[in-house]
Amino acid sequence: MDVAAATLVPGDVVLLRGGDIVPADLRVSRADRMLVDRSVLTGESVPEPARVAGDPVEAALADRHAMAFAGTSVVGGRGEGIVVAIGT
């Protein structure tokens, strides 16, 4: 079902598909050819593939491909993520 982003809490599971705006910071738990446009965070003009494998602890924001951050957009494929952080 579709729910308002304001009602999400950490631990919720969010399904994503091409054209969606990521509603909260998510840890990617499933990715099927999912491409994320993270240009609002990184300035990169090319969408990057999301992955399930964890990122190194010291990875910079631009190198965290197992996360989908709020406000970025899914431009292809589909996936699933677990809410780890929400806005105020």
JSON list of C-alpha atoms in Angstrom, two decimals:
[
{"chain": "A", "resi": 1, "resn": "MET", "atom": "CA", "xyz": [0.00, 0.00, 0.00]},
{"chain": "A", "resi": 2, "resn": "ASP", "atom": "CA", "xyz": [1.11, 3.58, -0.47]},
{"chain": "A", "resi": 3, "resn": "VAL", "atom": "CA", "xyz": [1.70, 5.54, 2.72]},
{"chain": "A", "resi": 4, "resn": "ALA", "atom": "CA", "xyz": [2.80, 9.11, 3.37]},
{"chain": "A", "resi": 5, "resn": "ALA", "atom": "CA", "xyz": [6.53, 9.53, 3.95]},
{"chain": "A", "resi": 6, "resn": "ALA", "atom": "CA", "xyz": [5.75, 11.41, 7.17]},
{"chain": "A", "resi": 7, "resn": "THR", "atom": "CA", "xyz": [4.33, 8.21, 8.70]},
{"chain": "A", "resi": 8, "resn": "LEU", "atom": "CA", "xyz": [7.50, 6.13, 8.19]},
{"chain": "A", "resi": 9, "resn": "VAL", "atom": "CA", "xyz": [9.55, 5.07, 11.21]},
{"chain": "A", "resi": 10, "resn": "PRO", "atom": "CA", "xyz": [12.91, 3.28, 11.48]},
{"chain": "A", "resi": 11, "resn": "GLY", "atom": "CA", "xyz": [12.44, -0.42, 10.77]},
{"chain": "A", "resi": 12, "resn": "ASP", "atom": "CA", "xyz": [9.68, 0.02, 8.17]},
{"chain": "A", "resi": 13, "resn": "VAL", "atom": "CA", "xyz": [10.19, -1.80, 4.87]},
{"chain": "A", "resi": 14, "resn": "VAL", "atom": "CA", "xyz": [9.82, 0.36, 1.75]},
{"chain": "A", "resi": 15, "resn": "LEU", "atom": "CA", "xyz": [9.34, -1.00, -1.77]},
{"chain": "A", "resi": 16, "resn": "LEU", "atom": "CA", "xyz": [10.90, 1.08, -4.54]},
{"chain": "A", "resi": 17, "resn": "ARG", "atom": "CA", "xyz": [10.48, 1.11, -8.32]},
{"chain": "A", "resi": 18, "resn": "GLY", "atom": "CA", "xyz": [11.63, 3.30, -11.18]},
{"chain": "A", "resi": 19, "resn": "GLY", "atom": "CA", "xyz": [10.23, 6.83, -10.86]},
{"chain": "A", "resi": 20, "resn": "ASP", "atom": "CA", "xyz": [9.98, 6.81, -7.05]},
{"chain": "A", "resi": 21, "resn": "ILE", "atom": "CA", "xyz": [11.57, 9.43, -4.83]},
{"chain": "A", "resi": 22, "resn": "VAL", "atom": "CA", "xyz": [13.24, 7.77, -1.83]},
{"chain": "A", "resi": 23, "resn": "PRO", "atom": "CA", "xyz": [11.14, 8.86, 1.18]},
{"chain": "A", "resi": 24, "resn": "ALA", "atom": "CA", "xyz": [13.72, 8.27, 3.97]},
{"chain": "A", "resi": 25, "resn": "ASP", "atom": "CA", "xyz": [17.26, 7.00, 4.39]},
{"chain": "A", "resi": 26, "resn": "LEU", "atom": "CA", "xyz": [17.09, 3.29, 3.59]},
{"chain": "A", "resi": 27, "resn": "ARG", "atom": "CA", "xyz": [19.46, 0.35, 3.91]},
{"chain": "A", "resi": 28, "resn": "VAL", "atom": "CA", "xyz": [18.98, -1.55, 0.64]},
{"chain": "A", "resi": 29, "resn": "SER", "atom": "CA", "xyz": [17.85, -5.09, 1.40]},
{"chain": "A", "resi": 30, "resn": "ARG", "atom": "CA", "xyz": [16.95, -6.14, -2.16]},
{"chain": "A", "resi": 31, "resn": "ALA", "atom": "CA", "xyz": [17.90, -4.66, -5.52]},
{"chain": "A", "resi": 32, "resn": "ASP", "atom": "CA", "xyz": [16.77, -5.89, -8.91]},
{"chain": "A", "resi": 33, "resn": "ARG", "atom": "CA", "xyz": [18.69, -3.76, -11.44]},
{"chain": "A", "resi": 34, "resn": "MET", "atom": "CA", "xyz": [17.89, -0.74, -9.25]},
{"chain": "A", "resi": 35, "resn": "LEU", "atom": "CA", "xyz": [19.55, 2.49, -10.36]},
{"chain": "A", "resi": 36, "resn": "VAL", "atom": "CA", "xyz": [19.57, 5.51, -8.06]},
{"chain": "A", "resi": 37, "resn": "ASP", "atom": "CA", "xyz": [20.14, 9.11, -9.14]},
{"chain": "A", "resi": 38, "resn": "ARG", "atom": "CA", "xyz": [22.12, 10.55, -6.24]},
{"chain": "A", "resi": 39, "resn": "SER", "atom": "CA", "xyz": [23.09, 13.76, -8.01]},
{"chain": "A", "resi": 40, "resn": "VAL", "atom": "CA", "xyz": [21.41, 15.90, -5.32]},
{"chain": "A", "resi": 41, "resn": "LEU", "atom": "CA", "xyz": [24.00, 14.54, -2.86]},
{"chain": "A", "resi": 42, "resn": "THR", "atom": "CA", "xyz": [27.08, 13.82, -4.94]},
{"chain": "A", "resi": 43, "resn": "GLY", "atom": "CA", "xyz": [26.82, 15.92, -8.08]},
{"chain": "A", "resi": 44, "resn": "GLU", "atom": "CA", "xyz": [27.29, 12.78, -10.20]},
{"chain": "A", "resi": 45, "resn": "SER", "atom": "CA", "xyz": [25.26, 13.02, -13.38]},
{"chain": "A", "resi": 46, "resn": "VAL", "atom": "CA", "xyz": [25.05, 9.26, -13.99]},
{"chain": "A", "resi": 47, "resn": "PRO", "atom": "CA", "xyz": [22.66, 7.03, -12.00]},
{"chain": "A", "resi": 48, "resn": "GLU", "atom": "CA", "xyz": [24.47, 4.37, -9.97]},
{"chain": "A", "resi": 49, "resn": "PRO", "atom": "CA", "xyz": [23.43, 0.80, -9.22]},
{"chain": "A", "resi": 50, "resn": "ALA", "atom": "CA", "xyz": [22.25, 0.01, -5.71]},
{"chain": "A", "resi": 51, "resn": "ARG", "atom": "CA", "xyz": [23.62, -3.10, -4.04]},
{"chain": "A", "resi": 52, "resn": "VAL", "atom": "CA", "xyz": [22.76, -5.23, -1.06]},
{"chain": "A", "resi": 53, "resn": "ALA", "atom": "CA", "xyz": [26.31, -5.99, 0.08]},
{"chain": "A", "resi": 54, "resn": "GLY", "atom": "CA", "xyz": [27.29, -3.74, 2.97]},
{"chain": "A", "resi": 55, "resn": "ASP", "atom": "CA", "xyz": [29.54, -0.72, 2.53]},
{"chain": "A", "resi": 56, "resn": "PRO", "atom": "CA", "xyz": [32.82, -0.36, 4.42]},
{"chain": "A", "resi": 57, "resn": "VAL", "atom": "CA", "xyz": [32.42, 1.62, 7.65]},
{"chain": "A", "resi": 58, "resn": "GLU", "atom": "CA", "xyz": [34.86, 4.29, 6.45]},
{"chain": "A", "resi": 59, "resn": "ALA", "atom": "CA", "xyz": [33.15, 4.72, 3.03]},
{"chain": "A", "resi": 60, "resn": "ALA", "atom": "CA", "xyz": [32.38, 8.30, 2.04]},
{"chain": "A", "resi": 61, "resn": "LEU", "atom": "CA", "xyz": [28.77, 9.27, 1.34]},
{"chain": "A", "resi": 62, "resn": "ALA", "atom": "CA", "xyz": [29.40, 9.14, -2.41]},
{"chain": "A", "resi": 63, "resn": "ASP", "atom": "CA", "xyz": [30.63, 5.54, -2.08]},
{"chain": "A", "resi": 64, "resn": "ARG", "atom": "CA", "xyz": [27.72, 4.11, -0.09]},
{"chain": "A", "resi": 65, "resn": "HIS", "atom": "CA", "xyz": [25.82, 2.04, -2.64]},
{"chain": "A", "resi": 66, "resn": "ALA", "atom": "CA", "xyz": [23.98, -0.09, -0.07]},
{"chain": "A", "resi": 67, "resn": "MET", "atom": "CA", "xyz": [22.08, 3.01, 1.04]},
{"chain": "A", "resi": 68, "resn": "ALA", "atom": "CA", "xyz": [19.33, 4.96, -0.69]},
{"chain": "A", "resi": 69, "resn": "PHE", "atom": "CA", "xyz": [19.11, 8.45, 0.77]},
{"chain": "A", "resi": 70, "resn": "ALA", "atom": "CA", "xyz": [15.97, 10.56, 1.22]},
{"chain": "A", "resi": 71, "resn": "GLY", "atom": "CA", "xyz": [15.32, 12.87, -1.71]},
{"chain": "A", "resi": 72, "resn": "THR", "atom": "CA", "xyz": [17.23, 10.81, -4.26]},
{"chain": "A", "resi": 73, "resn": "SER", "atom": "CA", "xyz": [15.30, 9.09, -7.03]},
{"chain": "A", "resi": 74, "resn": "VAL", "atom": "CA", "xyz": [15.07, 5.58, -8.39]},
{"chain": "A", "resi": 75, "resn": "VAL", "atom": "CA", "xyz": [15.47, 5.80, -12.16]},
{"chain": "A", "resi": 76, "resn": "GLY", "atom": "CA", "xyz": [15.36, 2.12, -13.04]},
{"chain": "A", "resi": 77, "resn": "GLY", "atom": "CA", "xyz": [14.70, -1.34, -11.72]},
{"chain": "A", "resi": 78, "resn": "ARG", "atom": "CA", "xyz": [13.16, -2.03, -8.36]},
{"chain": "A", "resi": 79, "resn": "GLY", "atom": "CA", "xyz": [14.22, -2.78, -4.83]},
{"chain": "A", "resi": 80, "resn": "GLU", "atom": "CA", "xyz": [13.43, -2.80, -1.18]},
{"chain": "A", "resi": 81, "resn": "GLY", "atom": "CA", "xyz": [14.96, -1.03, 1.78]},
{"chain": "A", "resi": 82, "resn": "ILE", "atom": "CA", "xyz": [14.66, -0.77, 5.54]},
{"chain": "A", "resi": 83, "resn": "VAL", "atom": "CA", "xyz": [14.19, 2.71, 7.00]},
{"chain": "A", "resi": 84, "resn": "VAL", "atom": "CA", "xyz": [17.23, 3.63, 9.11]},
{"chain": "A", "resi": 85, "resn": "ALA", "atom": "CA", "xyz": [16.72, 7.38, 9.45]},
{"chain": "A", "resi": 86, "resn": "ILE", "atom": "CA", "xyz": [13.91, 9.88, 8.99]},
{"chain": "A", "resi": 87, "resn": "GLY", "atom": "CA", "xyz": [13.66, 13.65, 9.02]},
{"chain": "A", "resi": 88, "resn": "THR", "atom": "CA", "xyz": [12.75, 15.63, 12.12]}
]
